[in-house]
mmCIF file of C-alpha atoms in Angstrom:
data_model
loop_
_atom_site.group_PDB
_atom_site.id
_atom_site.type_symbol
_atom_site.label_atom_id
_atom_site.label_comp_id
_atom_site.label_asym_id
_atom_site.label_seq_id
_atom_site.Cartn_x
_atom_site.Cartn_y
_atom_site.Cartn_z
ATOM 1 C CA UNK K 1 117.555 103.405 123.479
ATOM 2 C CA UNK K 2 118.523 107.041 122.949
ATOM 3 C CA UNK K 3 120.845 109.594 124.472
ATOM 4 C CA UNK K 4 118.491 112.221 125.858
ATOM 5 C CA UNK K 5 120.398 115.509 126.014
ATOM 6 C CA UNK K 6 118.284 116.547 129.005
ATOM 7 C CA UNK K 7 119.787 113.548 130.804
ATOM 8 C CA UNK K 8 123.352 113.788 129.448
ATOM 9 C CA UNK K 9 126.320 115.169 131.369
ATOM 10 C CA UNK K 10 129.602 116.026 129.656
ATOM 11 C CA UNK K 11 132.809 115.792 131.683
ATOM 12 C CA UNK K 12 136.038 117.378 130.449
ATOM 13 C CA UNK K 13 139.303 116.385 132.102
ATOM 14 C CA UNK K 14 142.019 118.961 131.448
ATOM 15 C CA UNK K 15 145.625 119.532 132.483
ATOM 16 C CA UNK K 16 147.401 122.683 131.313
ATOM 17 C CA UNK K 17 145.280 122.770 128.157
ATOM 18 C CA UNK K 18 142.635 125.314 129.110
ATOM 19 C CA UNK K 19 143.765 127.375 126.115
ATOM 20 C CA UNK K 20 142.722 124.484 123.849
ATOM 21 C CA UNK K 21 139.383 124.049 125.611
ATOM 22 C CA UNK K 22 138.555 127.685 124.844
ATOM 23 C CA UNK K 23 138.747 126.794 121.150
ATOM 24 C CA UNK K 24 136.668 123.612 121.286
ATOM 25 C CA UNK K 25 134.000 123.858 123.951
ATOM 26 C CA UNK K 26 131.566 125.871 121.813
ATOM 27 C CA UNK K 27 130.399 122.738 119.984
ATOM 28 C CA UNK K 28 129.512 121.098 123.291
ATOM 29 C CA UNK K 29 127.667 124.193 124.465
ATOM 30 C CA UNK K 30 125.702 124.245 121.198
ATOM 31 C CA UNK K 31 124.732 120.588 121.694
ATOM 32 C CA UNK K 32 122.950 121.779 124.868
ATOM 33 C CA UNK K 33 123.446 118.860 127.280
ATOM 34 C CA UNK K 34 122.116 118.821 130.829
ATOM 35 C CA UNK K 35 125.445 120.069 132.205
ATOM 36 C CA UNK K 36 129.103 120.528 131.265
ATOM 37 C CA UNK K 37 131.552 119.689 134.036
ATOM 38 C CA UNK K 38 135.181 120.783 133.690
ATOM 39 C CA UNK K 39 137.652 119.013 135.961
ATOM 40 C CA UNK K 40 140.928 120.937 135.933
ATOM 41 C CA UNK K 41 143.982 119.030 137.185
ATOM 42 C CA UNK K 42 146.308 121.935 136.385
ATOM 43 C CA UNK K 43 148.509 123.445 139.120
ATOM 44 C CA UNK K 44 146.770 126.814 138.795
ATOM 45 C CA UNK K 45 143.060 127.481 138.422
ATOM 46 C CA UNK K 46 141.799 128.952 135.146
ATOM 47 C CA UNK K 47 139.394 131.812 134.608
ATOM 48 C CA UNK K 48 136.227 130.087 133.470
ATOM 49 C CA UNK K 49 134.767 133.444 132.429
ATOM 50 C CA UNK K 50 137.161 133.342 129.447
ATOM 51 C CA UNK K 51 135.164 130.437 128.003
ATOM 52 C CA UNK K 52 131.514 131.292 128.321
ATOM 53 C CA UNK K 53 128.833 132.631 130.597
ATOM 54 C CA UNK K 54 126.797 129.487 129.954
ATOM 55 C CA UNK K 55 125.156 128.583 133.257
ATOM 56 C CA UNK K 56 125.384 124.869 132.464
ATOM 57 C CA UNK K 57 129.184 124.946 132.797
ATOM 58 C CA UNK K 58 130.481 123.840 136.176
ATOM 59 C CA UNK K 59 134.200 124.315 136.803
ATOM 60 C CA UNK K 60 136.193 122.429 139.447
ATOM 61 C CA UNK K 61 139.872 122.941 140.141
ATOM 62 C CA UNK K 62 141.215 119.834 141.879
ATOM 63 C CA UNK K 63 144.422 121.457 143.106
ATOM 64 C CA UNK K 64 146.490 118.432 142.095
ATOM 65 C CA UNK K 65 146.983 116.131 139.139
ATOM 66 C CA UNK K 66 144.503 113.293 139.606
ATOM 67 C CA UNK K 67 145.377 111.886 136.190
ATOM 68 C CA UNK K 68 142.849 111.330 133.446
ATOM 69 C CA UNK K 69 141.304 108.403 135.323
ATOM 70 C CA UNK K 70 141.052 110.257 138.607
ATOM 71 C CA UNK K 71 139.788 113.421 136.946
ATOM 72 C CA UNK K 72 137.061 111.532 135.099
ATOM 73 C CA UNK K 73 135.981 109.846 138.321
ATOM 74 C CA UNK K 74 135.986 113.195 140.109
ATOM 75 C CA UNK K 75 133.581 114.530 137.492
ATOM 76 C CA UNK K 76 131.524 111.332 137.485
ATOM 77 C CA UNK K 77 130.805 111.795 141.180
ATOM 78 C CA UNK K 78 129.546 115.328 140.497
ATOM 79 C CA UNK K 79 127.027 114.557 137.744
ATOM 80 C CA UNK K 80 123.363 115.251 138.249
ATOM 81 C CA UNK K 81 121.208 112.398 139.631
ATOM 82 C CA UNK K 82 119.114 112.852 136.465
ATOM 83 C CA UNK K 83 122.047 111.829 134.253
ATOM 84 C CA UNK K 84 121.557 108.621 132.250
ATOM 85 C CA UNK K 85 124.578 109.034 129.944
ATOM 86 C CA UNK K 86 127.922 110.707 130.618
ATOM 87 C CA UNK K 87 130.392 111.785 127.951
ATOM 88 C CA UNK K 88 134.055 111.878 128.969
ATOM 89 C CA UNK K 89 136.279 113.915 126.660
ATOM 90 C CA UNK K 90 139.612 115.654 126.175
ATOM 91 C CA UNK K 91 140.000 119.389 125.744
ATOM 92 C CA UNK K 92 141.331 118.812 122.214
ATOM 93 C CA UNK K 93 138.280 116.796 121.115
ATOM 94 C CA UNK K 94 135.169 118.361 119.610
ATOM 95 C CA UNK K 95 132.147 117.585 117.452
ATOM 96 C CA UNK K 96 129.406 119.301 115.464
ATOM 97 C CA UNK K 97 126.303 120.446 117.309
ATOM 98 C CA UNK K 98 124.204 117.657 115.732
ATOM 99 C CA UNK K 99 126.580 114.975 117.012
ATOM 100 C CA UNK K 100 124.127 113.399 119.452
ATOM 101 C CA UNK K 101 121.227 113.582 116.993
ATOM 102 C CA UNK K 102 123.330 111.550 114.568
ATOM 103 C CA UNK K 103 124.303 109.098 117.313
ATOM 104 C CA UNK K 104 120.649 108.642 118.205
ATOM 105 C CA UNK K 105 119.747 108.018 114.582
ATOM 106 C CA UNK K 106 122.198 105.107 114.567
ATOM 107 C CA UNK K 107 120.931 103.842 117.916
ATOM 108 C CA UNK K 108 117.348 103.774 116.666
ATOM 109 C CA UNK K 109 118.366 101.344 113.933
ATOM 110 C CA UNK K 110 119.718 98.807 116.438
ATOM 111 C CA UNK K 111 117.312 99.437 119.315
ATOM 112 C CA UNK K 112 117.057 96.354 121.500
ATOM 113 C CA UNK K 113 119.662 94.413 119.523
ATOM 114 C CA UNK K 114 122.593 95.125 121.842
ATOM 115 C CA UNK K 115 123.248 95.831 125.521
ATOM 116 C CA UNK K 116 125.209 99.047 124.953
ATOM 117 C CA UNK K 117 127.493 100.250 127.722
ATOM 118 C CA UNK K 118 129.591 102.700 125.716
ATOM 119 C CA UNK K 119 129.182 104.651 122.480
ATOM 120 C CA UNK K 120 131.610 106.522 120.268
ATOM 121 C CA UNK K 121 132.124 107.744 116.733
ATOM 122 C CA UNK K 122 134.926 107.981 114.215
ATOM 123 C CA UNK K 123 137.621 110.394 115.368
ATOM 124 C CA UNK K 124 139.612 112.294 112.753
ATOM 125 C CA UNK K 125 142.767 114.186 113.609
ATOM 126 C CA UNK K 126 142.642 117.954 113.910
ATOM 127 C CA UNK K 127 145.653 120.193 113.284
ATOM 128 C CA UNK K 128 145.576 122.896 115.965
ATOM 129 C CA UNK K 129 148.656 124.624 114.558
ATOM 130 C CA UNK K 130 146.918 125.298 111.249
ATOM 131 C CA UNK K 131 143.409 125.136 112.757
ATOM 132 C CA UNK K 132 142.193 122.753 110.064
ATOM 133 C CA UNK K 133 140.364 119.440 110.002
ATOM 134 C CA UNK K 134 142.120 116.490 108.400
ATOM 135 C CA UNK K 135 141.022 113.235 106.776
ATOM 136 C CA UNK K 136 143.475 111.237 108.889
ATOM 137 C CA UNK K 137 141.883 108.774 111.298
ATOM 138 C CA UNK K 138 142.711 109.054 114.976
ATOM 139 C CA UNK K 139 140.428 106.240 116.135
ATOM 140 C CA UNK K 140 137.674 104.091 114.688
ATOM 141 C CA UNK K 141 137.092 102.219 117.910
ATOM 142 C CA UNK K 142 139.502 100.058 119.884
ATOM 143 C CA UNK K 143 140.660 96.626 118.749
ATOM 144 C CA UNK K 144 141.950 94.225 121.425
ATOM 145 C CA UNK K 145 143.979 91.265 120.195
ATOM 146 C CA UNK K 146 144.216 87.858 121.823
ATOM 147 C CA UNK K 147 147.753 88.724 122.954
ATOM 148 C CA UNK K 148 146.387 91.585 125.060
ATOM 149 C CA UNK K 149 147.704 94.198 122.631
ATOM 150 C CA UNK K 150 145.211 96.971 121.945
ATOM 151 C CA UNK K 151 145.153 99.607 119.203
ATOM 152 C CA UNK K 152 142.952 102.387 117.887
ATOM 153 C CA UNK K 153 141.603 100.971 114.639
ATOM 154 C CA UNK K 154 142.698 102.856 111.546
ATOM 155 C CA UNK K 155 145.000 105.251 113.386
ATOM 156 C CA UNK K 156 147.108 107.325 110.945
ATOM 157 C CA UNK K 157 145.176 105.943 107.941
ATOM 158 C CA UNK K 158 143.483 108.265 105.472
ATOM 159 C CA UNK K 159 139.722 108.096 105.856
ATOM 160 C CA UNK K 160 138.295 106.643 102.642
ATOM 161 C CA UNK K 161 135.159 105.197 104.194
ATOM 162 C CA UNK K 162 136.800 101.949 105.310
ATOM 163 C CA UNK K 163 135.369 102.360 108.837
ATOM 164 C CA UNK K 164 131.952 103.818 107.988
ATOM 165 C CA UNK K 165 130.027 100.780 109.228
ATOM 166 C CA UNK K 166 128.108 100.993 112.493
ATOM 167 C CA UNK K 167 129.196 98.004 114.552
ATOM 168 C CA UNK K 168 130.118 96.530 117.894
ATOM 169 C CA UNK K 169 133.825 96.990 118.650
ATOM 170 C CA UNK K 170 136.064 95.981 121.534
ATOM 171 C CA UNK K 171 136.092 99.479 122.996
ATOM 172 C CA UNK K 172 135.837 103.235 122.422
ATOM 173 C CA UNK K 173 138.718 105.700 122.575
ATOM 174 C CA UNK K 174 138.728 107.602 125.868
ATOM 175 C CA UNK K 175 139.322 110.953 124.134
ATOM 176 C CA UNK K 176 135.572 111.103 123.411
ATOM 177 C CA UNK K 177 133.311 108.375 124.733
ATOM 178 C CA UNK K 178 129.806 108.189 126.194
ATOM 179 C CA UNK K 179 128.943 105.694 128.933
ATOM 180 C CA UNK K 180 125.615 104.398 130.176
ATOM 181 C CA UNK K 181 125.621 105.563 133.796
ATOM 182 C CA UNK K 182 123.501 102.711 135.192
ATOM 183 C CA UNK K 183 125.720 100.090 133.553
ATOM 184 C CA UNK K 184 128.942 101.735 134.724
ATOM 185 C CA UNK K 185 127.624 101.926 138.276
ATOM 186 C CA UNK K 186 126.591 98.290 138.098
ATOM 187 C CA UNK K 187 130.006 96.959 137.063
ATOM 188 C CA UNK K 188 132.100 99.420 139.114
ATOM 189 C CA UNK K 189 130.190 99.491 142.405
ATOM 190 C CA UNK K 190 128.624 102.840 141.633
ATOM 191 C CA UNK K 191 131.470 105.223 142.347
ATOM 192 C CA UNK K 192 133.847 105.398 139.394
ATOM 193 C CA UNK K 193 134.355 104.916 135.648
ATOM 194 C CA UNK K 194 138.091 104.333 135.332
ATOM 195 C CA UNK K 195 140.443 102.355 137.553
ATOM 196 C CA UNK K 196 142.588 105.111 139.074
ATOM 197 C CA UNK K 197 145.637 102.853 139.252
ATOM 198 C CA UNK K 198 146.103 103.610 135.551
ATOM 199 C CA UNK K 199 146.311 107.363 136.226
ATOM 200 C CA UNK K 200 146.452 107.971 132.450
ATOM 201 C CA UNK K 201 146.844 105.672 129.417
ATOM 202 C CA UNK K 202 145.017 102.355 128.929
ATOM 203 C CA UNK K 203 142.174 103.261 131.291
ATOM 204 C CA UNK K 204 139.752 103.250 128.338
ATOM 205 C CA UNK K 205 140.913 99.757 127.358
ATOM 206 C CA UNK K 206 140.481 98.561 130.931
ATOM 207 C CA UNK K 207 136.852 99.693 131.154
ATOM 208 C CA UNK K 208 136.187 98.322 127.654
ATOM 209 C CA UNK K 209 137.281 94.872 128.824
ATOM 210 C CA UNK K 210 135.231 95.229 132.013
ATOM 211 C CA UNK K 211 132.146 95.950 129.911
ATOM 212 C CA UNK K 212 132.799 92.912 127.691
ATOM 213 C CA UNK K 213 133.381 90.670 130.709
ATOM 214 C CA UNK K 214 130.019 91.683 132.117
ATOM 215 C CA UNK K 215 128.123 91.129 128.876
ATOM 216 C CA UNK K 216 127.852 94.725 127.636
ATOM 217 C CA UNK K 217 128.705 96.119 124.217
ATOM 218 C CA UNK K 218 130.724 99.067 122.910
ATOM 219 C CA UNK K 219 128.906 100.579 119.937
ATOM 220 C CA UNK K 220 130.881 102.383 117.229
ATOM 221 C CA UNK K 221 128.997 104.761 114.904
ATOM 222 C CA UNK K 222 131.028 104.933 111.714
ATOM 223 C CA UNK K 223 129.150 107.577 109.758
ATOM 224 C CA UNK K 224 129.427 110.176 112.524
ATOM 225 C CA UNK K 225 132.667 112.161 112.756
ATOM 226 C CA UNK K 226 134.273 114.024 115.631
ATOM 227 C CA UNK K 227 137.772 115.484 115.819
ATOM 228 C CA UNK K 228 140.769 115.039 118.100
ATOM 229 C CA UNK K 229 144.048 116.944 118.234
ATOM 230 C CA UNK K 230 146.370 114.010 118.879
ATOM 231 C CA UNK K 231 149.716 114.019 116.972
ATOM 232 C CA UNK K 232 149.568 113.938 113.184
ATOM 233 C CA UNK K 233 152.733 112.035 112.380
ATOM 234 C CA UNK K 234 152.690 108.476 111.051
ATOM 235 C CA UNK K 235 154.805 106.008 113.011
ATOM 236 C CA UNK K 236 156.723 103.805 110.622
ATOM 237 C CA UNK K 237 157.171 100.213 111.723
ATOM 238 C CA UNK K 238 160.268 99.738 109.577
ATOM 239 C CA UNK K 239 163.120 100.423 109.660
ATOM 240 C CA UNK K 240 163.705 99.937 113.371
ATOM 241 C CA UNK K 241 165.600 103.236 113.597
ATOM 242 C CA UNK K 242 162.438 105.241 112.856
ATOM 243 C CA UNK K 243 160.605 103.368 115.617
ATOM 244 C CA UNK K 244 163.411 104.139 118.073
ATOM 245 C CA UNK K 245 163.287 107.832 117.150
ATOM 246 C CA UNK K 246 159.532 107.937 117.789
ATOM 247 C CA UNK K 247 160.069 106.434 121.249
ATOM 248 C CA UNK K 248 162.723 109.000 122.095
ATOM 249 C CA UNK K 249 160.199 111.788 121.539
ATOM 250 C CA UNK K 250 158.148 110.515 124.491
ATOM 251 C CA UNK K 251 159.054 111.621 127.996
ATOM 252 C CA UNK K 252 160.462 108.940 130.335
ATOM 253 C CA UNK K 253 157.400 109.372 132.553
ATOM 254 C CA UNK K 254 154.946 108.681 129.730
ATOM 255 C CA UNK K 255 156.935 105.721 128.440
ATOM 256 C CA UNK K 256 156.957 104.176 131.915
ATOM 257 C CA UNK K 257 153.269 104.867 132.400
ATOM 258 C CA UNK K 258 152.272 103.373 129.051
ATOM 259 C CA UNK K 259 154.231 100.133 129.447
ATOM 260 C CA UNK K 260 153.444 99.453 133.096
ATOM 261 C CA UNK K 261 149.767 100.201 132.527
ATOM 262 C CA UNK K 262 149.643 97.772 129.609
ATOM 263 C CA UNK K 263 151.223 94.995 131.640
ATOM 264 C CA UNK K 264 148.900 95.714 134.555
ATOM 265 C CA UNK K 265 145.844 95.762 132.304
ATOM 266 C CA UNK K 266 146.724 92.329 130.931
ATOM 267 C CA UNK K 267 147.484 91.020 134.430
ATOM 268 C CA UNK K 268 144.186 92.355 135.780
ATOM 269 C CA UNK K 269 142.134 90.724 133.026
ATOM 270 C CA UNK K 270 144.362 87.700 132.446
ATOM 271 C CA UNK K 271 141.560 85.167 132.975
ATOM 272 C CA UNK K 272 139.501 86.907 130.296
ATOM 273 C CA UNK K 273 142.276 87.667 127.813
ATOM 274 C CA UNK K 274 144.104 84.356 127.988
ATOM 275 C CA UNK K 275 141.315 82.094 126.824
ATOM 276 C CA UNK K 276 143.721 79.532 125.390
ATOM 277 C CA UNK K 277 147.414 78.625 125.266
ATOM 278 C CA UNK K 278 147.871 80.446 121.964
ATOM 279 C CA UNK K 279 146.837 83.827 123.388
ATOM 280 C CA UNK K 280 149.190 83.339 126.345
ATOM 281 C CA UNK K 281 151.985 82.403 123.958
ATOM 282 C CA UNK K 282 151.368 85.516 121.841
ATOM 283 C CA UNK K 283 151.505 87.783 124.877
ATOM 284 C CA UNK K 284 154.614 86.087 126.251
ATOM 285 C CA UNK K 285 156.405 86.317 122.914
ATOM 286 C CA UNK K 286 155.572 90.018 122.391
ATOM 287 C CA UNK K 287 156.521 90.879 125.967
ATOM 288 C CA UNK K 288 159.822 89.015 125.694
ATOM 289 C CA UNK K 289 160.692 90.967 122.527
ATOM 290 C CA UNK K 290 159.736 94.230 124.193
ATOM 291 C CA UNK K 291 161.891 93.489 127.241
ATOM 292 C CA UNK K 292 164.859 92.524 125.072
ATOM 293 C CA UNK K 293 164.441 95.735 123.072
ATOM 294 C CA UNK K 294 164.327 97.855 126.224
ATOM 295 C CA UNK K 295 167.338 96.071 127.701
ATOM 296 C CA UNK K 296 169.428 97.312 124.793
ATOM 297 C CA UNK K 297 167.872 100.718 124.104
ATOM 298 C CA UNK K 298 166.069 101.948 127.246
ATOM 299 C CA UNK K 299 167.124 100.006 130.332
ATOM 300 C CA UNK K 300 166.089 102.758 132.760
ATOM 301 C CA UNK K 301 162.542 102.749 131.367
ATOM 302 C CA UNK K 302 162.400 98.970 131.612
ATOM 303 C CA UNK K 303 163.482 99.093 135.239
ATOM 304 C CA UNK K 304 160.951 101.811 136.112
ATOM 305 C CA UNK K 305 158.166 100.044 134.188
ATOM 306 C CA UNK K 306 158.746 96.744 135.976
ATOM 307 C CA UNK K 307 158.880 98.511 139.348
ATOM 308 C CA UNK K 308 155.625 100.372 138.720
ATOM 309 C CA UNK K 309 153.905 97.237 137.385
ATOM 310 C CA UNK K 310 154.932 95.354 140.516
ATOM 311 C CA UNK K 311 153.439 98.044 142.725
ATOM 312 C CA UNK K 312 150.203 98.142 140.719
ATOM 313 C CA UNK K 313 149.729 94.383 140.684
ATOM 314 C CA UNK K 314 150.346 94.088 144.431
ATOM 315 C CA UNK K 315 148.251 97.038 145.601
ATOM 316 C CA UNK K 316 144.608 96.804 146.605
#
């Protein structure tokens, strides 16, 4: 199994970050995929001529914010019929031009051993203010715990080679992930990648679980590095005051979206996640603590999160 660049489509989903895309898209152009589709959810259309005259770039302004999930699906429905693999990525993610060659080298070593539905590499944080690469890990694949909690492995850790091993993981970070088109169509009835109920946040975890449920693997390539411009700060777990301060930096909308999406994701896959009484206990205990915390420190967010979760879990 290989990713043939002549059969690979790249889909960018952007929202008010066209200025970042102008700085990062060159690496994708140099990789020379079959096509590069830009789905722009921004209120105003951007001038694609500012990026490149590359004829493989196809720009689509949606005219409304479809969310990351909706934007990715919009692009997925535009890919060439010759596409076997599709890469979904953020504007602030980029890689070296030999990225796919290195991915293929890793795939050749495990050919036939796994049923791979998604592929990704190590993501290191990039500082766009200073325009420098860092050695701080953004994601080394997704880890999903029995409680339903999911994290990006190694996030905020210094990269010392602790995640250099190529291996099967629970999922791949949605900032830069490649999906097998045939497999995605098989498990999602052919028309979408991400469940659009999520809008943004947790949609990559949702599809990761869907792949696992259907017997497909997420393959993490540890010795290949890409970069992502997500925040550089380390979130301290103790004391509690530092955790509260980090929460206050998020907008109410994002806090509501993140929590309600997590609860909905667990609800949606409850029969898969809760394999025993212990996993259900872990989820219940963590959720109870979270609700108690929000009751004291962010009641409005709790109320909005519960309301949105109720709507998600009762909608078709």
